[in-house]
Short mmCIF file of C-alpha atoms and ligand atoms in Angstrom, two decimals:
data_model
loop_
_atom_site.label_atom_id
_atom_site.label_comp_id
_atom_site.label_asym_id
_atom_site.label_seq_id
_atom_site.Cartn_x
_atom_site.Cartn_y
_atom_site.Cartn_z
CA UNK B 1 148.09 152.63 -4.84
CA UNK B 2 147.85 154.38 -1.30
CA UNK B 3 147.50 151.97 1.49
CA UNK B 4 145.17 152.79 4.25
CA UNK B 5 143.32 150.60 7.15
CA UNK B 6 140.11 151.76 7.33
CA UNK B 7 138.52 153.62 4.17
CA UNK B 8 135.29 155.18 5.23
CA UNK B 9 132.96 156.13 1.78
CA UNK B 10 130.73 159.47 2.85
CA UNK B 11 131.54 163.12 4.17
CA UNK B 12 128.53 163.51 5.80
CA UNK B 13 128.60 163.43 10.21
CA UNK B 14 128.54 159.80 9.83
CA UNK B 15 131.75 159.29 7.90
CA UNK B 16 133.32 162.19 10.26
CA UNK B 17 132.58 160.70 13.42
CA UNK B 18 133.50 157.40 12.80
CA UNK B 19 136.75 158.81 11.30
CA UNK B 20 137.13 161.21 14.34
CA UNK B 21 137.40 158.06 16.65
CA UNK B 22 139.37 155.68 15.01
CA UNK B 23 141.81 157.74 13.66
CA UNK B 24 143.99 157.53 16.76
CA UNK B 25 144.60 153.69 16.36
CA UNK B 26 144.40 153.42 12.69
CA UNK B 27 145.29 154.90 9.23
CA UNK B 28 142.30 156.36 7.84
CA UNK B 29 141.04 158.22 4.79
CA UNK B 30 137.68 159.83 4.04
CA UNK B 31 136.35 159.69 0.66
CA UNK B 32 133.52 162.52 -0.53
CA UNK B 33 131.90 162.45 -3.86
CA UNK B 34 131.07 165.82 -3.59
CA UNK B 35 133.39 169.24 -3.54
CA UNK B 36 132.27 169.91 0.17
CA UNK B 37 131.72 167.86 3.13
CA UNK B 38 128.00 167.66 4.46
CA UNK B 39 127.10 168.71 1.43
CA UNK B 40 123.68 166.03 1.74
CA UNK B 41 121.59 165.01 4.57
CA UNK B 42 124.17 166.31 6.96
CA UNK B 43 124.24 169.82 5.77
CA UNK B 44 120.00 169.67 5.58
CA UNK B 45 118.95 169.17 8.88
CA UNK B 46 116.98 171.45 11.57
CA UNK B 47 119.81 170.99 14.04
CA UNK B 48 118.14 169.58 16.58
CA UNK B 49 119.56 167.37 20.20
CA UNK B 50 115.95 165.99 21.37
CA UNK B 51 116.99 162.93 23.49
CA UNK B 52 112.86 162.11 23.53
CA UNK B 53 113.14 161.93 19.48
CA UNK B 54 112.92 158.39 17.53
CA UNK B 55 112.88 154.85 18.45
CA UNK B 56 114.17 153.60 22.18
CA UNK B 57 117.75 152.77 20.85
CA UNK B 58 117.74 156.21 18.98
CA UNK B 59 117.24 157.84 22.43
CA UNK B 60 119.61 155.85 24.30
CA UNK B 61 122.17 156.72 21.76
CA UNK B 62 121.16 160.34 22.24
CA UNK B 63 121.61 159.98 25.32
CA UNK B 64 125.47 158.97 25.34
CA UNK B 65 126.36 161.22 22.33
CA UNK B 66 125.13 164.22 24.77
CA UNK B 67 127.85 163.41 27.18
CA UNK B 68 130.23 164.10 24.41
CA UNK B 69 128.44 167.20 22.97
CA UNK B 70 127.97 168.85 26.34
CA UNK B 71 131.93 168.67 27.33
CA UNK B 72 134.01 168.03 23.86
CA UNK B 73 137.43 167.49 24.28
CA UNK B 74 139.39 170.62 24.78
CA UNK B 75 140.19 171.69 20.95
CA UNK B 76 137.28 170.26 19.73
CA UNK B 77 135.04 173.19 18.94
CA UNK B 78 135.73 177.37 19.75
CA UNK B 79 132.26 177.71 21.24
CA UNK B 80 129.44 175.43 22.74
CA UNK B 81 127.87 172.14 20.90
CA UNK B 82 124.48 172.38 22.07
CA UNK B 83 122.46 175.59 23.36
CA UNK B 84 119.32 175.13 25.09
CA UNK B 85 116.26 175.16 22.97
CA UNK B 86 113.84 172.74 24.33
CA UNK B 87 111.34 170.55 22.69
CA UNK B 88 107.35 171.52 22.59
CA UNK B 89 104.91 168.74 21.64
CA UNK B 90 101.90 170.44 21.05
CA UNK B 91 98.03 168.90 20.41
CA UNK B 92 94.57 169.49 20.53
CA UNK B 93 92.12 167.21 22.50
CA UNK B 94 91.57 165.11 19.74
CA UNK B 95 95.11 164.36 19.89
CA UNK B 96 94.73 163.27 23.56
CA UNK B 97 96.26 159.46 22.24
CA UNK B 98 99.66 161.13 20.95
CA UNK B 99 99.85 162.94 24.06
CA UNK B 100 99.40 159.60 25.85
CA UNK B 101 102.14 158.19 24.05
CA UNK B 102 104.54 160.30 24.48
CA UNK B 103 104.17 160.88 28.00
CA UNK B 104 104.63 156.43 28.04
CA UNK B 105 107.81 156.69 25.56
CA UNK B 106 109.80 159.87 28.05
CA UNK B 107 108.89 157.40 30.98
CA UNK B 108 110.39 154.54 29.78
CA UNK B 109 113.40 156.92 28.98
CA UNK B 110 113.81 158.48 32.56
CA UNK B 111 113.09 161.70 31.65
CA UNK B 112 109.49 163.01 32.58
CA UNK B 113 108.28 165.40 29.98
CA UNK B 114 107.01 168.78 31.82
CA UNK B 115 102.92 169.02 30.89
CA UNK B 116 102.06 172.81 30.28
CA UNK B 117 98.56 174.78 30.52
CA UNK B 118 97.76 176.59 27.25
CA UNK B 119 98.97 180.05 28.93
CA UNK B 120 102.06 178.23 30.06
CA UNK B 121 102.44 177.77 26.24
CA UNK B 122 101.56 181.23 25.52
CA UNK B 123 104.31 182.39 27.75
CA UNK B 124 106.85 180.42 25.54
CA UNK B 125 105.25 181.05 21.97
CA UNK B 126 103.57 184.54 22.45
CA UNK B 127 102.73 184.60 18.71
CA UNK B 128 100.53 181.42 18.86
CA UNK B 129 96.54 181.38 18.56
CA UNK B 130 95.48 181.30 21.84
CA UNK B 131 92.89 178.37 20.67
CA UNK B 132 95.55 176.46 18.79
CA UNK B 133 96.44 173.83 21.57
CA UNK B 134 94.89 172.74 24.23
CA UNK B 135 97.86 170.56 25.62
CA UNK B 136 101.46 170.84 25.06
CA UNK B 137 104.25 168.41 26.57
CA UNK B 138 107.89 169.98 27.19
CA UNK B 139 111.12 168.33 27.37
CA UNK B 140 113.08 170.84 28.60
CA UNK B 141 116.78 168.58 28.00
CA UNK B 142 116.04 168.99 23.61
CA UNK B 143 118.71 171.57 22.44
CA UNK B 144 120.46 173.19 19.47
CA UNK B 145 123.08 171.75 17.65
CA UNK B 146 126.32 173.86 15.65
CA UNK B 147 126.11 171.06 13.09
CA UNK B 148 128.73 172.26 11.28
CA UNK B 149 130.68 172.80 13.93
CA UNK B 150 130.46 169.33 15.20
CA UNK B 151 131.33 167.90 11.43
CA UNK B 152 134.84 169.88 11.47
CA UNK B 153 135.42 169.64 14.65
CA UNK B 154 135.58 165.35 13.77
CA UNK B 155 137.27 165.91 10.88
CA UNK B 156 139.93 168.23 12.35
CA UNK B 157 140.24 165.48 15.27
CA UNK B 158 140.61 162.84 12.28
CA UNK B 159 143.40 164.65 10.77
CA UNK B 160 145.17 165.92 13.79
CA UNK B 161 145.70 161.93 13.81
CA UNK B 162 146.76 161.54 10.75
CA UNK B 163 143.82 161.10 8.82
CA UNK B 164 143.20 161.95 4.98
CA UNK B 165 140.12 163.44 3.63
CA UNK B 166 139.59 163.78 -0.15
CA UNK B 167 136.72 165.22 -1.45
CA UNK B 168 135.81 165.59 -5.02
CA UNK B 169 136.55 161.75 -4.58
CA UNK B 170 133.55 159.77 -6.10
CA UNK B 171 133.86 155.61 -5.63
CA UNK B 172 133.14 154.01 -8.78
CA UNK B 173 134.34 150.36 -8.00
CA UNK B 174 135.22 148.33 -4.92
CA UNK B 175 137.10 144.95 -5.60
CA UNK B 176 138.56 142.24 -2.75
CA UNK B 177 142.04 141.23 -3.92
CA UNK B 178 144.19 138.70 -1.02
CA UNK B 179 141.98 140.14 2.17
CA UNK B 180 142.30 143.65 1.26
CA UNK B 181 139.55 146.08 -0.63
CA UNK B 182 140.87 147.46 -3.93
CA UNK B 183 139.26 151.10 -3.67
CA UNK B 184 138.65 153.10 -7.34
CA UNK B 185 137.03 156.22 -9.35
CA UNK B 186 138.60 159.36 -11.17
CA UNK B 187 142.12 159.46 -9.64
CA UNK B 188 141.71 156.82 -7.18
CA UNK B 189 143.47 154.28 -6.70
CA UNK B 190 143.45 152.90 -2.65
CA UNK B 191 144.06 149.70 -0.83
CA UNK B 192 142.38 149.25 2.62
CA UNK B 193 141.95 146.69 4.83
CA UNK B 194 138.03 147.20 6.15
CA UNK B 195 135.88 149.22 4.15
CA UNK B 196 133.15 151.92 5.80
CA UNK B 197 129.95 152.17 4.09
CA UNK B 198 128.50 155.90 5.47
CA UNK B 199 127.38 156.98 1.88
CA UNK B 200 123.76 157.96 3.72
CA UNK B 201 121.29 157.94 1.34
CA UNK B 202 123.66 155.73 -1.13
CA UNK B 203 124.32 153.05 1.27
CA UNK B 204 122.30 150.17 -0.93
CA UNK B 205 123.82 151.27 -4.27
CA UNK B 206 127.79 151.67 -2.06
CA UNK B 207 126.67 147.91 -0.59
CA UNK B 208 126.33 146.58 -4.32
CA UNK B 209 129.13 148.25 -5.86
CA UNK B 210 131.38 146.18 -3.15
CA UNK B 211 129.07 143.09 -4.03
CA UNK B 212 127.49 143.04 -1.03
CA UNK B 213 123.32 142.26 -0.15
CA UNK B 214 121.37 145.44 -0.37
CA UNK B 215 120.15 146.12 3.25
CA UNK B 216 117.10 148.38 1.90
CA UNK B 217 117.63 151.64 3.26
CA UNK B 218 115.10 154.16 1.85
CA UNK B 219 115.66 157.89 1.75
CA UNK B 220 112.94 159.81 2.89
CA UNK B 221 112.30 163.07 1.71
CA UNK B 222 111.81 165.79 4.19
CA UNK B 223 111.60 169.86 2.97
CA UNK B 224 111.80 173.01 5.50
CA UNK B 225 112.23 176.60 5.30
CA UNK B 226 113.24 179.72 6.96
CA UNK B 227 111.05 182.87 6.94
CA UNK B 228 111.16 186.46 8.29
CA UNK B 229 108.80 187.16 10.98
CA UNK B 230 107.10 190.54 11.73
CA UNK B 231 109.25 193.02 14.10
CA UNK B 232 109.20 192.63 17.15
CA UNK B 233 108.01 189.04 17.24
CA UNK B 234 109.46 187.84 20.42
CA UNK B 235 111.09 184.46 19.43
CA UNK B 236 113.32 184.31 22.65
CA UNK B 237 111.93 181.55 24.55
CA UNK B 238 110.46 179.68 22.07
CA UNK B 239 110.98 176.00 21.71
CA UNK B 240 111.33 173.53 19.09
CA UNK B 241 107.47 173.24 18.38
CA UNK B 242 106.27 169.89 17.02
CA UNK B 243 102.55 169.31 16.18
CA UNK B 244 100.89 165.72 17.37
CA UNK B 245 101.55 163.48 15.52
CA UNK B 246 104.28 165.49 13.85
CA UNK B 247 102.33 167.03 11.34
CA UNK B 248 105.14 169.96 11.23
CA UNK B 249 106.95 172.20 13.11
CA UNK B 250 108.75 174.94 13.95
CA UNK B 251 111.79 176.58 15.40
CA UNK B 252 113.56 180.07 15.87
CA UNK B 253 116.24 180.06 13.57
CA UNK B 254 119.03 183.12 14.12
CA UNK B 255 116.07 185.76 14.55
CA UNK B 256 113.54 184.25 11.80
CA UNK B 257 111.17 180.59 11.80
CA UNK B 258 112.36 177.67 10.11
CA UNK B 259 109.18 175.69 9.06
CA UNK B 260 108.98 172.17 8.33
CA UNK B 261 105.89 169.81 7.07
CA UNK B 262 107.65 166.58 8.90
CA UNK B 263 106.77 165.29 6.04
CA UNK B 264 108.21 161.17 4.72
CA UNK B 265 108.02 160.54 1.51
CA UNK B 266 110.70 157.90 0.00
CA UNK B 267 112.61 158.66 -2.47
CA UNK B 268 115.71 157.33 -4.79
CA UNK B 269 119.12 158.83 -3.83
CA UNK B 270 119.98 162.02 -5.01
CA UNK B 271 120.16 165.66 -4.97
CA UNK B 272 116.45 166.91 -3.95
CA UNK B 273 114.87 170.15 -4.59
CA UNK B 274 111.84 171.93 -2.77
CA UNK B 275 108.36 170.70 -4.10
CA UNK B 276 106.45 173.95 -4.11
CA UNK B 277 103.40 172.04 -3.10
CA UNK B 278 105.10 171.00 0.32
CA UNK B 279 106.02 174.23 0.65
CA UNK B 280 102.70 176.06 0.42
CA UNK B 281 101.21 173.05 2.61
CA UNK B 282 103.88 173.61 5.50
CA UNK B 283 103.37 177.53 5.39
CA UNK B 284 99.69 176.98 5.35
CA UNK B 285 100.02 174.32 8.24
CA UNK B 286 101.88 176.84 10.62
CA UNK B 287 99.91 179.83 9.53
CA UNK B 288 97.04 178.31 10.31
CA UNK B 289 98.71 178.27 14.36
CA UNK B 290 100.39 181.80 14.63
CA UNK B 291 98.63 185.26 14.73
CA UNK B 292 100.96 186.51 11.53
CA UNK B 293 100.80 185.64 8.30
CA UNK B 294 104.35 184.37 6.67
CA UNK B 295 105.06 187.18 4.03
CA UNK B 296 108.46 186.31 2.91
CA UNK B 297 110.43 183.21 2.36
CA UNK B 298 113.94 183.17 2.99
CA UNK B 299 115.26 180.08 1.11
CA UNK B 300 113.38 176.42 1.17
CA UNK B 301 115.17 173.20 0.82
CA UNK B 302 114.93 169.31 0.72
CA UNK B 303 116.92 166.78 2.73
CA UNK B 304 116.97 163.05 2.76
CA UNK B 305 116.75 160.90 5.92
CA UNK B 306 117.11 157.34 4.87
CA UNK B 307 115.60 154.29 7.08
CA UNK B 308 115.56 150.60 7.27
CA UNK B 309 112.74 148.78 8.26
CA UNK B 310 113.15 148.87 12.04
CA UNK B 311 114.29 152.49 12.09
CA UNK B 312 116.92 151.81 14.43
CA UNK B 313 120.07 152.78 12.79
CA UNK B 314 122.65 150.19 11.31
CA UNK B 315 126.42 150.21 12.23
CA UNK B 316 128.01 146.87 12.07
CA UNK B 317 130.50 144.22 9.37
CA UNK B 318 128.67 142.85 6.89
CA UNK B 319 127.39 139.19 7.61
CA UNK B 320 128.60 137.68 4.30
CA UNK B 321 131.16 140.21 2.26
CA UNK B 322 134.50 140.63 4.45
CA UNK B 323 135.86 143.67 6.24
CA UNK B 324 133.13 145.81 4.67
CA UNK B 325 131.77 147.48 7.23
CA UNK B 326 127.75 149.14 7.15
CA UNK B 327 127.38 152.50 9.06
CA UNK B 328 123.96 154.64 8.04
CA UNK B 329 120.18 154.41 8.39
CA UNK B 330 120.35 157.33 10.67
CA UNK B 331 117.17 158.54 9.73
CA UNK B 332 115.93 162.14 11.42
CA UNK B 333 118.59 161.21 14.26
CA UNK B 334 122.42 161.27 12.49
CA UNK B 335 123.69 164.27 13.79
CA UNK B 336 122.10 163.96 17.38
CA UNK B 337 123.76 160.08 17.54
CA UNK B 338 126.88 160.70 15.70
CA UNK B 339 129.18 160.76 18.79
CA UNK B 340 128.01 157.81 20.10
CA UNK B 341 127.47 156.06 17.22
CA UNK B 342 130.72 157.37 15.72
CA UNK B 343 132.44 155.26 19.04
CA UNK B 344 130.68 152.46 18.46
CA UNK B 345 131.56 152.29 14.68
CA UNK B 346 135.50 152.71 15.99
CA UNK B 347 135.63 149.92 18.90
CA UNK B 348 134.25 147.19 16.67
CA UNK B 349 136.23 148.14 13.52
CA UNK B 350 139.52 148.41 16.16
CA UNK B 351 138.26 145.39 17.72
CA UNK B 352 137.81 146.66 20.96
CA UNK B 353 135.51 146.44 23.71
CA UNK B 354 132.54 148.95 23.49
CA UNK B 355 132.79 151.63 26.15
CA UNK B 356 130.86 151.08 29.17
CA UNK B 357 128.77 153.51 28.66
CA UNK B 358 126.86 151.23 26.10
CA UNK B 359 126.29 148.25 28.54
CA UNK B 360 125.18 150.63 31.01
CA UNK B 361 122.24 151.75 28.51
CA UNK B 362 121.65 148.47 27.73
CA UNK B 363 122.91 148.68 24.03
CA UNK B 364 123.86 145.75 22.60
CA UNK B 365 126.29 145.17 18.84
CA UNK B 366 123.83 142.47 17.63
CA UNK B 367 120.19 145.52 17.74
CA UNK B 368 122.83 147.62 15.68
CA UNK B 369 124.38 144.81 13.42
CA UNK B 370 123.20 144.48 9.53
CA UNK B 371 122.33 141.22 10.39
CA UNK B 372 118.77 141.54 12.19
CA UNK B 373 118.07 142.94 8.24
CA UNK B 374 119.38 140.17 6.44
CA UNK B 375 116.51 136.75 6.78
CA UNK B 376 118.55 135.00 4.57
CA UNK B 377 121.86 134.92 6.76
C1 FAD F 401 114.96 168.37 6.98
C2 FAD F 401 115.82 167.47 7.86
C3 FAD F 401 115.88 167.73 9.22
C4 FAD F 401 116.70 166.95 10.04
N1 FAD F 401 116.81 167.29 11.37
C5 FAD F 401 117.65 166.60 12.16
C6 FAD F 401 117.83 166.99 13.51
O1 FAD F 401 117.24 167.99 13.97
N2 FAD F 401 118.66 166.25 14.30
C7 FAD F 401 119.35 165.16 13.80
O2 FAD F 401 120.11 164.53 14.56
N3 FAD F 401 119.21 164.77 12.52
C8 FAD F 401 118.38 165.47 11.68
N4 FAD F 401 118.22 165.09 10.38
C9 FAD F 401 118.89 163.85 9.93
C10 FAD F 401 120.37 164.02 9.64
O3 FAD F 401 120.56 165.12 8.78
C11 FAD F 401 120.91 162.72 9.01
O4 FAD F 401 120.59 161.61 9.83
C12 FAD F 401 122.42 162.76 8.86
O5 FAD F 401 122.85 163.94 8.26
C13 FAD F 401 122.90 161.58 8.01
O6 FAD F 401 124.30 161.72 7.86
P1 FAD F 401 125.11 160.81 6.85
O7 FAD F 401 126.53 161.14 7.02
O8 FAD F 401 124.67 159.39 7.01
O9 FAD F 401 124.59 161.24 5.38
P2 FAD F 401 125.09 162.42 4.41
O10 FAD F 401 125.27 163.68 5.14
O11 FAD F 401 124.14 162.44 3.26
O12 FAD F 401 126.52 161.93 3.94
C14 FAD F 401 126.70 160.85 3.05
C15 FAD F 401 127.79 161.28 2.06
O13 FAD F 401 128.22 160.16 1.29
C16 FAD F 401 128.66 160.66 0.05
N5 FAD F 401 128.71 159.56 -0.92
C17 FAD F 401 127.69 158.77 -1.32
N6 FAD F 401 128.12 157.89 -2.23
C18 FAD F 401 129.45 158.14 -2.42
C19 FAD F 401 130.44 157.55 -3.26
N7 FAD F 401 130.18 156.54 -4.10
N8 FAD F 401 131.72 158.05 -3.21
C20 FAD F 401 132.03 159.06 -2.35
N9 FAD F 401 131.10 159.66 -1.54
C21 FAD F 401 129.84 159.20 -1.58
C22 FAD F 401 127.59 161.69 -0.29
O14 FAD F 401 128.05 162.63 -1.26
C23 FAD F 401 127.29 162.32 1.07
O15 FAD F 401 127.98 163.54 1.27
C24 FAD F 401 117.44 165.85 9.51
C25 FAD F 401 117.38 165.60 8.14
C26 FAD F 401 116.59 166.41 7.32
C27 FAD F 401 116.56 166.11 5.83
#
């Protein structure tokens, strides 16, 4: 048996961030099922920063995490986090309600989104039908992210610490013995103190292994693609481009488009594949906007972003089942929240005041504590 104080289940930027920040104070190992980290959700995403993107809480933990992103600790990562991008809502007029609301929801946040004239738009997205939109809403603070980069830059933080990771490491059982979490699969055998629940999309089925209430968090299927574009397409200044209502977008992705249907479809945990149909209905969706056709698809793929209920994330001890500690939900917003939320995860696991940062915002445990989930508690 090796003897740890904090076990956190999940390789994905959840587990990583949360390990990143408490292994100074604590010993720590990171369990992954799979052969290589971010492997899932994590290694799936369209590697966006958009601090006007999800629910308020979503955007106020943005909001801190870009501190972090925009000056890591020296070490953290050879080149920069985030490079700018910016974020294009786009809409027709009978999408003038949209519009409405997301000039309300970047108000509320502090940051005034920049309205543009259709040749405004035309100077960022040259290769758009003139006629496409006849409004479109910038946030000129939305970025890239090096995803990857951020993941191993936590998880060479964790270890520098001390920490373990293991992948190839697949929990099959989780047992409380005297106060302390009995931790076991294929050549594991581990004893830790608190347990950390960031399996993503397995959270419910992770919650029930360890006897604990399901919290319902749904995966949500979500599929995007990268294609070539014709020479000479000038992609240079071209935003993140969302559709009202987000009924897709797009994005410059090293020199080609990467394509998404936005679409939400739950799902069971797992390993998803493309569904041609989605596909063909995102090409024909952004087609239907540019003045080229999309000849050639580079590679297509499915990722899950799991939800509860409320949408906010969840990151708090279980009400009822002892030192077992929930960390997921992230939705479309896990990589852009990880630093903050990856903080927040440490102080109350280490027992430690939150840093000021979250009063400032406004944040408080209890909105990101399983127990708003939980009626019965
Ligand atoms: C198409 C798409 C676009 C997205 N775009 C963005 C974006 O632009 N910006 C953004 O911030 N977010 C985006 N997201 C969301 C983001 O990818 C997720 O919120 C984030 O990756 C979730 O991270 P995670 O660590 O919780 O999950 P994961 O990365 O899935 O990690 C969970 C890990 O737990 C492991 N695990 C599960 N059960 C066990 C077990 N029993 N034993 C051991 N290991 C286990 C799994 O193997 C998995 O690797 C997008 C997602 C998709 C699908």
């Amino acid at each position: 048996m090796e003897e740890f104080d904090v076990c956190i289940i999940g390789g994905g930027i959840a587990g990583a961030s949360v390990a990143y920040h408490t292994a100074p104070h604590a010993r720590v190992i990171v369990l992954e099922r799979e052969a290589h980290v971010g492997y899932h959700s994590t290694g799936r995403s369209a590697a966006v920063y958009s601090p006007q993107y999800g629910s308020r809480l979503n955007r106020q933990l943005t909001a801190i995490a870009g501190d972090f992103l925009r000056d890591p600790p020296a070490g953290f990562a050879a080149a920069r986090l985030l490079n700018p991008r910016g974020f294009l809502a786009l809409g027709h007029d009978e999408d003038l309600e949209a519009r409405r609301e997301a000039i309300t929801d970047a108000e509320a946040t502090g940051n005034p989104l920049v309205p543009l004239t259709p040749s405004e738009v035309q100077s960022l997205i040259p290769f758009l039908k003139p006629e496409s939109a006849s409004w479109g809403l910038l946030d000129t603070h939305a970025e890239d992210m090096d995803v990857e980069a951020m993941l191993q830059g936590y998880l060479r933080g964790a270890r520098a610490h001390g920490a373990v990771l293991r992948t190839n490491a697949e929990v099959l059982s989780l047992t409380r013995e005297g106060g302390v979490w009995r931790i076991e699969g294929p050549d594991l055998a581990i004893r830790a103190a608190r347990l950390v629940n960031a399996a993503g999309a397995w959270a419910d089925p992770l919650a029930q292994l360890a006897g604990a209430q399901a919290l319902g968090v749904i995966p949500h299927r979500r599929t995007a693609f990268i294609c070539d574009v014709p020479a000479g397409t000038d992609l240079t200044r071209c935003p993140m481009t969302v559709w009202a209502n987000e009924s897709f977008y797009f994005k410059p992705e090293a020199g080609r488009l990467l394509g998404s249907l936005a679409e939400e479809n739950p799902t069971v945990p797992g390993d998803p594949q493309p569904d041609e149909l989605d596909v063909a209905i995102a090409v024909d969706r952004i087609e239907h906007v540019l003045c080229f056709e999309i000849k050639k698809l580079v590679r297509a793929w499915t990722g899950l972003r799991s939800f509860v209920h409320d949408r906010d994330p969840v990151s708090g001890y279980d009400p009822v089942t002892p030192g077992f500690y929930w960390h997921g939900a992230l939705g479309g917003y896990g990589i852009q929240t990880s630093a903050a939320l990856g903080a927040f995860a440490a102080h109350q696991l280490l027992e430690r005041p939150l840093p000021a940062s979250f009063a400032e915002a406004g944040i408080e445990a209890a909105q990101l504590a399983p127990a708003r989930l939980q009626p019965h508690v």
